[in-house]
Amino acid sequence: MTNPTTYYGAIVLGVIAVIAGVMMLNNIVLGYHGKLGLGALVVGVLLVILGIVGMFMARSRVS
């Protein structure tokens, strides 16, 4: 995938998942969900890493 928009989308979804995971673990709005909160954090961090690495790989391949 050479379209950087997909990587920006992955970063945005990752940040949203991290925020939702923190909210679930701290019982802020969504209630306390231990396993679901940790799962959201893990998926969010993986999406952010995937988006950042994908952007750099696409940029270095084009140059």
PDB file of N, CA and C in Angstrom:
ATOM      1  N   MET A   1       0.841  -1.180   0.000  1.00  0.00           N
ATOM      2  CA  MET A   1       0.000   0.000   0.000  1.00  0.00           C
ATOM      3  C   MET A   1       0.883   1.239   0.000  1.00  0.00           C
ATOM      4  N   THR A   2       0.739   2.014  -1.022  1.00  0.00           N
ATOM      5  CA  THR A   2       1.555   3.219  -1.099  1.00  0.00           C
ATOM      6  C   THR A   2       0.761   4.477  -0.785  1.00  0.00           C
ATOM      7  N   ASN A   3      -0.515   4.357  -0.518  1.00  0.00           N
ATOM      8  CA  ASN A   3      -1.336   5.519  -0.216  1.00  0.00           C
ATOM      9  C   ASN A   3      -1.162   5.901   1.252  1.00  0.00           C
ATOM     10  N   PRO A   4      -0.612   7.078   1.538  1.00  0.00           N
ATOM     11  CA  PRO A   4      -0.380   7.447   2.937  1.00  0.00           C
ATOM     12  C   PRO A   4      -1.665   7.708   3.725  1.00  0.00           C
ATOM     13  N   THR A   5      -2.785   7.883   3.028  1.00  0.00           N
ATOM     14  CA  THR A   5      -4.042   8.128   3.727  1.00  0.00           C
ATOM     15  C   THR A   5      -4.434   6.937   4.589  1.00  0.00           C
ATOM     16  N   THR A   6      -4.152   5.730   4.135  1.00  0.00           N
ATOM     17  CA  THR A   6      -4.480   4.544   4.923  1.00  0.00           C
ATOM     18  C   THR A   6      -3.670   4.505   6.213  1.00  0.00           C
ATOM     19  N   TYR A   7      -2.440   4.960   6.155  1.00  0.00           N
ATOM     20  CA  TYR A   7      -1.609   4.980   7.355  1.00  0.00           C
ATOM     21  C   TYR A   7      -2.059   6.061   8.328  1.00  0.00           C
ATOM     22  N   TYR A   8      -2.490   7.210   7.792  1.00  0.00           N
ATOM     23  CA  TYR A   8      -3.051   8.233   8.672  1.00  0.00           C
ATOM     24  C   TYR A   8      -4.320   7.720   9.345  1.00  0.00           C
ATOM     25  N   GLY A   9      -5.126   6.989   8.603  1.00  0.00           N
ATOM     26  CA  GLY A   9      -6.339   6.403   9.167  1.00  0.00           C
ATOM     27  C   GLY A   9      -6.032   5.402  10.257  1.00  0.00           C
ATOM     28  N   ALA A  10      -4.972   4.597  10.070  1.00  0.00           N
ATOM     29  CA  ALA A  10      -4.575   3.633  11.092  1.00  0.00           C
ATOM     30  C   ALA A  10      -4.122   4.348  12.358  1.00  0.00           C
ATOM     31  N   ILE A  11      -3.414   5.463  12.204  1.00  0.00           N
ATOM     32  CA  ILE A  11      -2.961   6.216  13.370  1.00  0.00           C
ATOM     33  C   ILE A  11      -4.158   6.814  14.107  1.00  0.00           C
ATOM     34  N   VAL A  12      -5.112   7.359  13.372  1.00  0.00           N
ATOM     35  CA  VAL A  12      -6.290   7.956  14.008  1.00  0.00           C
ATOM     36  C   VAL A  12      -7.091   6.895  14.757  1.00  0.00           C
ATOM     37  N   LEU A  13      -7.322   5.744  14.116  1.00  0.00           N
ATOM     38  CA  LEU A  13      -8.050   4.664  14.792  1.00  0.00           C
ATOM     39  C   LEU A  13      -7.285   4.153  16.012  1.00  0.00           C
ATOM     40  N   GLY A  14      -5.966   4.107  15.914  1.00  0.00           N
ATOM     41  CA  GLY A  14      -5.154   3.678  17.045  1.00  0.00           C
ATOM     42  C   GLY A  14      -5.256   4.628  18.226  1.00  0.00           C
ATOM     43  N   VAL A  15      -5.231   5.915  17.948  1.00  0.00           N
ATOM     44  CA  VAL A  15      -5.350   6.899  19.028  1.00  0.00           C
ATOM     45  C   VAL A  15      -6.728   6.811  19.682  1.00  0.00           C
ATOM     46  N   ILE A  16      -7.763   6.628  18.871  1.00  0.00           N
ATOM     47  CA  ILE A  16      -9.115   6.480  19.422  1.00  0.00           C
ATOM     48  C   ILE A  16      -9.198   5.226  20.294  1.00  0.00           C
ATOM     49  N   ALA A  17      -8.586   4.130  19.848  1.00  0.00           N
ATOM     50  CA  ALA A  17      -8.609   2.896  20.637  1.00  0.00           C
ATOM     51  C   ALA A  17      -7.839   3.057  21.943  1.00  0.00           C
ATOM     52  N   VAL A  18      -6.722   3.771  21.908  1.00  0.00           N
ATOM     53  CA  VAL A  18      -5.957   3.999  23.142  1.00  0.00           C
ATOM     54  C   VAL A  18      -6.768   4.836  24.121  1.00  0.00           C
ATOM     55  N   ILE A  19      -7.420   5.869  23.623  1.00  0.00           N
ATOM     56  CA  ILE A  19      -8.247   6.710  24.500  1.00  0.00           C
ATOM     57  C   ILE A  19      -9.385   5.897  25.098  1.00  0.00           C
ATOM     58  N   ALA A  20     -10.038   5.069  24.277  1.00  0.00           N
ATOM     59  CA  ALA A  20     -11.136   4.242  24.785  1.00  0.00           C
ATOM     60  C   ALA A  20     -10.630   3.236  25.810  1.00  0.00           C
ATOM     61  N   GLY A  21      -9.449   2.663  25.584  1.00  0.00           N
ATOM     62  CA  GLY A  21      -8.876   1.721  26.536  1.00  0.00           C
ATOM     63  C   GLY A  21      -8.557   2.359  27.881  1.00  0.00           C
ATOM     64  N   VAL A  22      -8.009   3.560  27.842  1.00  0.00           N
ATOM     65  CA  VAL A  22      -7.712   4.268  29.090  1.00  0.00           C
ATOM     66  C   VAL A  22      -9.000   4.611  29.824  1.00  0.00           C
ATOM     67  N   MET A  23     -10.017   5.004  29.075  1.00  0.00           N
ATOM     68  CA  MET A  23     -11.295   5.330  29.706  1.00  0.00           C
ATOM     69  C   MET A  23     -11.929   4.097  30.341  1.00  0.00           C
ATOM     70  N   MET A  24     -11.780   2.945  29.698  1.00  0.00           N
ATOM     71  CA  MET A  24     -12.341   1.713  30.258  1.00  0.00           C
ATOM     72  C   MET A  24     -11.573   1.242  31.495  1.00  0.00           C
ATOM     73  N   LEU A  25     -10.281   1.427  31.495  1.00  0.00           N
ATOM     74  CA  LEU A  25      -9.485   0.980  32.640  1.00  0.00           C
ATOM     75  C   LEU A  25      -9.641   1.898  33.842  1.00  0.00           C
ATOM     76  N   ASN A  26      -9.908   3.173  33.614  1.00  0.00           N
ATOM     77  CA  ASN A  26     -10.013   4.125  34.711  1.00  0.00           C
ATOM     78  C   ASN A  26     -11.436   4.418  35.138  1.00  0.00           C
ATOM     79  N   ASN A  27     -12.415   3.737  34.537  1.00  0.00           N
ATOM     80  CA  ASN A  27     -13.824   3.879  34.903  1.00  0.00           C
ATOM     81  C   ASN A  27     -14.278   5.325  34.777  1.00  0.00           C
ATOM     82  N   ILE A  28     -13.928   5.968  33.664  1.00  0.00           N
ATOM     83  CA  ILE A  28     -14.263   7.377  33.480  1.00  0.00           C
ATOM     84  C   ILE A  28     -15.697   7.529  32.974  1.00  0.00           C
ATOM     85  N   VAL A  29     -15.995   7.048  31.791  1.00  0.00           N
ATOM     86  CA  VAL A  29     -17.333   7.198  31.218  1.00  0.00           C
ATOM     87  C   VAL A  29     -17.923   5.846  30.860  1.00  0.00           C
ATOM     88  N   LEU A  30     -17.083   4.965  30.353  1.00  0.00           N
ATOM     89  CA  LEU A  30     -17.554   3.702  29.799  1.00  0.00           C
ATOM     90  C   LEU A  30     -17.691   2.587  30.823  1.00  0.00           C
ATOM     91  N   GLY A  31     -17.386   2.835  32.063  1.00  0.00           N
ATOM     92  CA  GLY A  31     -17.413   1.781  33.075  1.00  0.00           C
ATOM     93  C   GLY A  31     -16.095   1.027  33.094  1.00  0.00           C
ATOM     94  N   TYR A  32     -15.925   0.164  34.099  1.00  0.00           N
ATOM     95  CA  TYR A  32     -14.668  -0.570  34.221  1.00  0.00           C
ATOM     96  C   TYR A  32     -14.772  -1.885  33.465  1.00  0.00           C
ATOM     97  N   HIS A  33     -13.882  -2.082  32.517  1.00  0.00           N
ATOM     98  CA  HIS A  33     -13.775  -3.327  31.768  1.00  0.00           C
ATOM     99  C   HIS A  33     -12.292  -3.665  31.686  1.00  0.00           C
ATOM    100  N   GLY A  34     -11.846  -4.591  32.517  1.00  0.00           N
ATOM    101  CA  GLY A  34     -10.412  -4.885  32.606  1.00  0.00           C
ATOM    102  C   GLY A  34      -9.824  -5.453  31.329  1.00  0.00           C
ATOM    103  N   LYS A  35     -10.366  -6.584  30.882  1.00  0.00           N
ATOM    104  CA  LYS A  35      -9.798  -7.238  29.696  1.00  0.00           C
ATOM    105  C   LYS A  35     -10.072  -6.443  28.427  1.00  0.00           C
ATOM    106  N   LEU A  36     -11.240  -5.862  28.308  1.00  0.00           N
ATOM    107  CA  LEU A  36     -11.573  -5.085  27.124  1.00  0.00           C
ATOM    108  C   LEU A  36     -10.721  -3.814  27.056  1.00  0.00           C
ATOM    109  N   GLY A  37     -10.459  -3.203  28.201  1.00  0.00           N
ATOM    110  CA  GLY A  37      -9.608  -2.018  28.231  1.00  0.00           C
ATOM    111  C   GLY A  37      -8.180  -2.322  27.819  1.00  0.00           C
ATOM    112  N   LEU A  38      -7.646  -3.435  28.329  1.00  0.00           N
ATOM    113  CA  LEU A  38      -6.285  -3.824  27.945  1.00  0.00           C
ATOM    114  C   LEU A  38      -6.216  -4.193  26.474  1.00  0.00           C
ATOM    115  N   GLY A  39      -7.241  -4.869  25.989  1.00  0.00           N
ATOM    116  CA  GLY A  39      -7.274  -5.220  24.571  1.00  0.00           C
ATOM    117  C   GLY A  39      -7.314  -3.990  23.684  1.00  0.00           C
ATOM    118  N   ALA A  40      -8.090  -3.008  24.088  1.00  0.00           N
ATOM    119  CA  ALA A  40      -8.157  -1.769  23.316  1.00  0.00           C
ATOM    120  C   ALA A  40      -6.816  -1.045  23.329  1.00  0.00           C
ATOM    121  N   LEU A  41      -6.133  -1.056  24.463  1.00  0.00           N
ATOM    122  CA  LEU A  41      -4.807  -0.432  24.522  1.00  0.00           C
ATOM    123  C   LEU A  41      -3.817  -1.130  23.600  1.00  0.00           C
ATOM    124  N   VAL A  42      -3.819  -2.450  23.625  1.00  0.00           N
ATOM    125  CA  VAL A  42      -2.874  -3.210  22.789  1.00  0.00           C
ATOM    126  C   VAL A  42      -3.157  -2.972  21.312  1.00  0.00           C
ATOM    127  N   VAL A  43      -4.415  -3.060  20.918  1.00  0.00           N
ATOM    128  CA  VAL A  43      -4.772  -2.842  19.514  1.00  0.00           C
ATOM    129  C   VAL A  43      -4.455  -1.411  19.099  1.00  0.00           C
ATOM    130  N   GLY A  44      -4.717  -0.454  19.967  1.00  0.00           N
ATOM    131  CA  GLY A  44      -4.428   0.937  19.651  1.00  0.00           C
ATOM    132  C   GLY A  44      -2.944   1.198  19.450  1.00  0.00           C
ATOM    133  N   VAL A  45      -2.135   0.658  20.328  1.00  0.00           N
ATOM    134  CA  VAL A  45      -0.685   0.846  20.197  1.00  0.00           C
ATOM    135  C   VAL A  45      -0.176   0.175  18.922  1.00  0.00           C
ATOM    136  N   LEU A  46      -0.678  -1.014  18.613  1.00  0.00           N
ATOM    137  CA  LEU A  46      -0.256  -1.701  17.389  1.00  0.00           C
ATOM    138  C   LEU A  46      -0.663  -0.914  16.141  1.00  0.00           C
ATOM    139  N   LEU A  47      -1.860  -0.347  16.135  1.00  0.00           N
ATOM    140  CA  LEU A  47      -2.286   0.451  14.988  1.00  0.00           C
ATOM    141  C   LEU A  47      -1.443   1.713  14.824  1.00  0.00           C
ATOM    142  N   VAL A  48      -1.108   2.357  15.919  1.00  0.00           N
ATOM    143  CA  VAL A  48      -0.266   3.553  15.832  1.00  0.00           C
ATOM    144  C   VAL A  48       1.124   3.193  15.303  1.00  0.00           C
ATOM    145  N   ILE A  49       1.696   2.116  15.808  1.00  0.00           N
ATOM    146  CA  ILE A  49       3.022   1.688  15.329  1.00  0.00           C
ATOM    147  C   ILE A  49       2.962   1.305  13.860  1.00  0.00           C
ATOM    148  N   LEU A  50       1.933   0.565  13.464  1.00  0.00           N
ATOM    149  CA  LEU A  50       1.777   0.171  12.071  1.00  0.00           C
ATOM    150  C   LEU A  50       1.642   1.392  11.167  1.00  0.00           C
ATOM    151  N   GLY A  51       0.880   2.374  11.598  1.00  0.00           N
ATOM    152  CA  GLY A  51       0.718   3.577  10.793  1.00  0.00           C
ATOM    153  C   GLY A  51       2.005   4.359  10.635  1.00  0.00           C
ATOM    154  N   ILE A  52       2.751   4.504  11.710  1.00  0.00           N
ATOM    155  CA  ILE A  52       4.008   5.260  11.635  1.00  0.00           C
ATOM    156  C   ILE A  52       5.034   4.528  10.784  1.00  0.00           C
ATOM    157  N   VAL A  53       5.184   3.233  10.991  1.00  0.00           N
ATOM    158  CA  VAL A  53       6.152   2.462  10.203  1.00  0.00           C
ATOM    159  C   VAL A  53       5.742   2.444   8.741  1.00  0.00           C
ATOM    160  N   GLY A  54       4.458   2.289   8.473  1.00  0.00           N
ATOM    161  CA  GLY A  54       3.988   2.287   7.091  1.00  0.00           C
ATOM    162  C   GLY A  54       4.245   3.601   6.382  1.00  0.00           C
ATOM    163  N   MET A  55       4.074   4.710   7.089  1.00  0.00           N
ATOM    164  CA  MET A  55       4.354   6.008   6.465  1.00  0.00           C
ATOM    165  C   MET A  55       5.825   6.140   6.105  1.00  0.00           C
ATOM    166  N   PHE A  56       6.708   5.710   6.989  1.00  0.00           N
ATOM    167  CA  PHE A  56       8.138   5.828   6.702  1.00  0.00           C
ATOM    168  C   PHE A  56       8.566   4.872   5.602  1.00  0.00           C
ATOM    169  N   MET A  57       7.980   3.684   5.558  1.00  0.00           N
ATOM    170  CA  MET A  57       8.327   2.728   4.504  1.00  0.00           C
ATOM    171  C   MET A  57       7.835   3.224   3.154  1.00  0.00           C
ATOM    172  N   ALA A  58       6.644   3.782   3.100  1.00  0.00           N
ATOM    173  CA  ALA A  58       6.113   4.310   1.840  1.00  0.00           C
ATOM    174  C   ALA A  58       6.923   5.515   1.377  1.00  0.00           C
ATOM    175  N   ARG A  59       7.358   6.342   2.324  1.00  0.00           N
ATOM    176  CA  ARG A  59       8.143   7.528   1.968  1.00  0.00           C
ATOM    177  C   ARG A  59       9.515   7.122   1.439  1.00  0.00           C
ATOM    178  N   SER A  60      10.166   6.142   2.059  1.00  0.00           N
ATOM    179  CA  SER A  60      11.500   5.765   1.615  1.00  0.00           C
ATOM    180  C   SER A  60      11.459   5.017   0.288  1.00  0.00           C
ATOM    181  N   ARG A  61      10.350   4.343  -0.008  1.00  0.00           N
ATOM    182  CA  ARG A  61      10.238   3.613  -1.264  1.00  0.00           C
ATOM    183  C   ARG A  61      10.008   4.564  -2.434  1.00  0.00           C
ATOM    184  N   VAL A  62       9.314   5.655  -2.200  1.00  0.00           N
ATOM    185  CA  VAL A  62       9.017   6.617  -3.249  1.00  0.00           C
ATOM    186  C   VAL A  62      10.254   7.432  -3.592  1.00  0.00           C
ATOM    187  N   SER A  63      11.045   7.783  -2.617  1.00  0.00           N
ATOM    188  CA  SER A  63      12.216   8.655  -2.835  1.00  0.00           C
ATOM    189  C   SER A  63      13.285   8.022  -3.653  1.00  0.00           C
TER     190      SER A  63
END
